[in-house]
Amino acid sequence: DAGVIQSPRHEVTEMGQEVTLRCKPISGHNSLFWYRQTMMRGLELLIYFNNNVPIDDSGMPEDRFSAKMPNASFSTLKIQPSEPRDSAVYFCASSSDTEAFFGQGTRLTVV
Amino acid sequence: QKEVEQDPGPLSVPEGAIVSLNCTYSNSAFQYFMWYRQYSRKGPELLMYTYSSGNKEDGRFTAQVDKSSKYISLFIRDSQPSDSATYLCAMSEYNFNKFYFGSGTKLNVKP
């Protein structure tokens, strides 16, 4: 298995634009997590899904953020409209029942 | 108080030294404990995973969990420059549906 695949690896966008981050979890994993990492706040859980159903989205900063998991092999995290303070590395991770495996992340810069 | 506390470092040691990394936590319901290693501009990768209290050894790495003290440790023996990275502890409750991460300790092993 190629591991958790995220795209794009880097994204630079202007303030106010819509940004969509994509994730393909490891096949067979039933949980998927979206994290955001910054120097100031470390690794923060935004939302996680279990069997494609959102279980806890309490970490989503505000209504500008939304996440979907239409099937077991794909998830998106959307920011609309984006703001400079959203600049961070966004990680997707998937898990079967114990360990979580992370993707390489999407480095988002909002200017 | 944060769920998981971890000294951010940086921690600088000479090659060959024994390194001790630690985390404390407040939630007595945590049952699963993990250590992740993150190289610069990469996603976290799982190093060690332990369930409940006790020790686990894997090569030069030893993970210890003391649930009575709510304290976990990662020891690295014969540290190498390639061990230079940020080490994050993570933990989860019984059903492993949400991971709580420490802020990470940056380790630098000098040749």
Coordinates of C-alpha atoms in Angstrom, one line a residue:
Chain A
D1 CA 0.0 0.0 0.0
A2 CA 1.3 3.5 -0.8
G3 CA 0.2 4.9 2.5
V4 CA -2.0 7.9 3.1
I5 CA -2.0 10.1 0.0
Q6 CA -2.6 13.8 0.2
S7 CA -2.9 16.4 -2.6
P8 CA -1.7 18.9 -3.3
R9 CA 1.6 18.9 -1.4
H10 CA 1.8 22.7 -1.6
E11 CA -0.9 25.3 -2.1
V12 CA -0.6 29.1 -2.3
T13 CA -3.8 31.0 -2.6
E14 CA -5.1 34.5 -2.1
M15 CA -7.2 35.5 0.8
G16 CA -10.9 34.9 0.0
Q17 CA -10.3 32.1 -2.3
E18 CA -11.7 28.6 -1.8
V19 CA -9.2 25.9 -1.0
T20 CA -9.8 22.1 -1.2
L21 CA -7.4 19.6 0.2
R22 CA -7.7 15.9 -0.7
C23 CA -6.9 12.7 1.1
K24 CA -6.9 9.0 0.1
P25 CA -6.6 6.8 3.2
I26 CA -5.0 3.5 3.4
S27 CA -7.3 0.8 2.0
G28 CA -9.2 -1.0 4.7
H29 CA -8.8 1.7 7.4
N30 CA -12.1 2.7 8.8
S31 CA -11.1 6.0 10.6
L32 CA -9.9 9.1 9.0
F33 CA -8.6 12.2 10.7
W34 CA -7.8 15.8 9.6
Y35 CA -5.1 17.6 11.5
R36 CA -3.6 21.1 11.3
Q37 CA -0.1 21.8 12.4
T38 CA 1.4 25.2 13.2
M39 CA 4.4 26.3 15.2
M40 CA 2.3 28.0 17.7
R41 CA -0.4 25.4 18.3
G42 CA 1.2 22.2 17.3
L43 CA -0.9 19.4 15.9
E44 CA -4.6 20.1 16.3
L45 CA -7.4 17.6 15.4
L46 CA -10.0 19.3 13.2
I47 CA -12.4 16.4 12.5
Y48 CA -12.5 12.7 12.3
F49 CA -14.6 10.2 10.5
N50 CA -15.5 6.6 11.3
N51 CA -16.9 4.4 8.5
N52 CA -17.3 7.6 6.4
V53 CA -19.5 9.3 9.1
P54 CA -18.2 12.5 10.9
I55 CA -17.9 11.6 14.5
D56 CA -16.3 14.7 16.1
D57 CA -15.9 18.0 14.3
S58 CA -15.4 20.1 17.5
G59 CA -11.9 21.0 16.3
M60 CA -13.1 22.7 13.1
P61 CA -12.3 26.4 13.7
E62 CA -15.4 27.9 12.2
D63 CA -18.0 27.6 9.5
R64 CA -15.4 28.5 6.8
F65 CA -14.1 24.9 7.3
S66 CA -16.0 21.9 6.0
A67 CA -15.0 18.2 5.5
K68 CA -16.6 15.4 3.6
M69 CA -16.0 11.7 3.2
P70 CA -18.2 10.5 0.3
N71 CA -16.7 7.0 0.4
A72 CA -14.1 4.9 2.2
S73 CA -11.3 5.9 -0.2
F74 CA -11.6 9.7 -0.4
S75 CA -12.0 12.7 1.8
T76 CA -11.8 16.5 1.3
L77 CA -11.3 19.4 3.6
K78 CA -12.5 22.7 2.2
I79 CA -11.9 26.2 3.4
Q80 CA -14.1 28.9 2.0
P81 CA -13.2 31.8 2.1
S82 CA -9.6 31.3 3.1
E83 CA -7.7 33.7 5.4
P84 CA -4.0 34.3 6.1
R85 CA -4.4 32.8 9.6
D86 CA -5.4 29.5 7.9
S87 CA -1.8 29.1 6.7
A88 CA -0.5 25.8 8.2
V89 CA 0.3 22.2 7.3
Y90 CA -2.8 20.1 7.0
F91 CA -2.4 16.4 7.7
C92 CA -4.7 13.6 6.9
A93 CA -4.3 10.3 8.9
S94 CA -6.1 7.0 8.7
S95 CA -6.4 4.2 11.2
S96 CA -7.8 0.6 11.4
D97 CA -8.1 0.0 15.1
T98 CA -4.9 1.0 16.8
E99 CA -2.2 3.1 15.2
A100 CA -2.8 6.2 13.0
F101 CA -0.8 6.6 9.8
F102 CA -0.2 10.1 8.5
G103 CA 0.1 11.5 5.0
Q104 CA 2.9 13.8 4.0
G105 CA 0.7 16.9 4.5
T106 CA -0.4 19.9 2.4
R107 CA 1.4 23.1 3.1
L108 CA -1.1 25.8 2.7
T109 CA -0.1 29.5 2.4
V110 CA -2.8 32.1 2.2
V111 CA -1.5 35.5 1.1
Chain B
Q1 CA -4.9 22.6 31.3
K2 CA -4.1 20.7 28.1
E3 CA -4.9 17.0 27.8
V4 CA -1.3 16.2 27.0
E5 CA 1.8 18.1 28.1
Q6 CA 5.2 17.8 26.5
D7 CA 8.3 19.9 26.8
P8 CA 9.0 21.4 23.4
G9 CA 12.7 21.5 23.9
P10 CA 14.9 21.8 21.9
L11 CA 17.0 19.0 23.4
S12 CA 20.5 18.8 22.1
V13 CA 22.7 15.8 22.9
P14 CA 26.0 14.3 21.6
E15 CA 26.0 11.2 19.4
G16 CA 25.8 8.1 21.5
A17 CA 24.0 9.6 24.4
I18 CA 20.8 8.2 26.0
V19 CA 17.8 10.4 25.3
S20 CA 14.8 10.6 27.5
L21 CA 11.6 12.2 26.2
N22 CA 8.5 12.5 28.4
C23 CA 4.8 13.4 28.4
T24 CA 2.3 13.9 31.1
Y25 CA -1.4 13.7 30.7
S26 CA -4.5 14.4 32.7
N27 CA -7.2 12.0 31.4
S28 CA -7.1 8.7 33.3
A29 CA -9.2 7.1 30.6
F30 CA -6.3 7.0 28.1
Q31 CA -5.3 3.4 27.4
Y32 CA -3.3 3.6 24.2
F33 CA 0.0 5.4 24.0
M34 CA 2.1 6.2 21.0
W35 CA 5.3 7.9 20.0
Y36 CA 5.6 9.5 16.6
R37 CA 8.7 10.9 15.0
Q38 CA 8.5 13.8 12.6
Y39 CA 11.3 14.9 10.3
S40 CA 11.3 18.4 9.0
R41 CA 8.6 19.0 6.3
K42 CA 7.4 15.4 6.6
G43 CA 4.3 13.8 8.2
P44 CA 4.6 12.1 11.6
E45 CA 5.5 8.4 11.5
L46 CA 4.7 5.9 14.2
L47 CA 7.6 4.8 16.2
M48 CA 6.2 2.9 19.2
Y49 CA 2.8 1.8 20.3
T50 CA 1.9 0.5 23.8
Y51 CA -1.3 -0.5 25.5
S52 CA -1.9 0.3 29.2
S53 CA 1.1 0.3 31.6
G54 CA 4.5 -1.3 31.2
N55 CA 7.5 -1.2 28.9
K56 CA 8.0 -2.0 25.3
E57 CA 11.4 -2.3 23.6
D58 CA 12.2 -2.1 19.9
G59 CA 15.8 -1.9 19.0
R60 CA 17.3 1.3 20.4
F61 CA 13.9 2.5 21.5
T62 CA 12.1 1.8 24.7
A63 CA 8.6 3.2 25.6
Q64 CA 7.4 3.3 29.2
V65 CA 4.0 4.0 30.5
D66 CA 3.2 4.7 34.1
K67 CA -0.6 5.1 34.4
S68 CA -0.5 5.7 38.1
S69 CA 1.6 8.8 37.6
K70 CA 0.0 9.7 34.2
Y71 CA 3.5 9.8 32.7
I72 CA 5.0 8.2 29.6
S73 CA 8.6 8.1 28.4
L74 CA 10.5 7.3 25.3
F75 CA 14.2 6.3 25.7
I76 CA 16.6 6.3 22.8
R77 CA 19.9 4.5 23.4
D78 CA 23.1 5.1 21.4
S79 CA 21.5 8.1 19.8
Q80 CA 22.4 8.9 16.2
P81 CA 22.4 12.1 14.2
S82 CA 19.6 10.5 12.1
D83 CA 17.4 10.5 15.2
S84 CA 17.3 14.3 15.0
A85 CA 13.6 15.1 14.6
T86 CA 10.6 16.2 16.5
Y87 CA 9.1 13.5 18.7
L88 CA 5.4 13.6 19.5
C89 CA 3.6 11.6 22.1
A90 CA -0.1 10.7 21.4
M91 CA -2.7 8.9 23.4
S92 CA -6.2 7.7 23.1
E93 CA -9.1 6.2 25.1
Y94 CA -10.3 2.7 24.9
N95 CA -12.1 2.8 21.6
F96 CA -9.2 4.6 19.8
N97 CA -11.4 7.0 18.0
K98 CA -9.6 10.2 18.9
F99 CA -5.9 10.9 19.3
Y100 CA -4.5 13.5 21.6
F101 CA -1.1 14.8 20.7
G102 CA 1.6 16.5 22.7
S103 CA 3.2 19.6 21.2
G104 CA 6.4 17.7 20.3
T105 CA 10.0 17.8 21.5
K106 CA 12.6 18.8 19.0
L107 CA 15.7 16.6 19.4
N108 CA 19.1 17.4 17.9
V109 CA 21.8 14.7 18.0
K110 CA 25.2 16.3 17.3
P111 CA 27.9 14.2 15.6

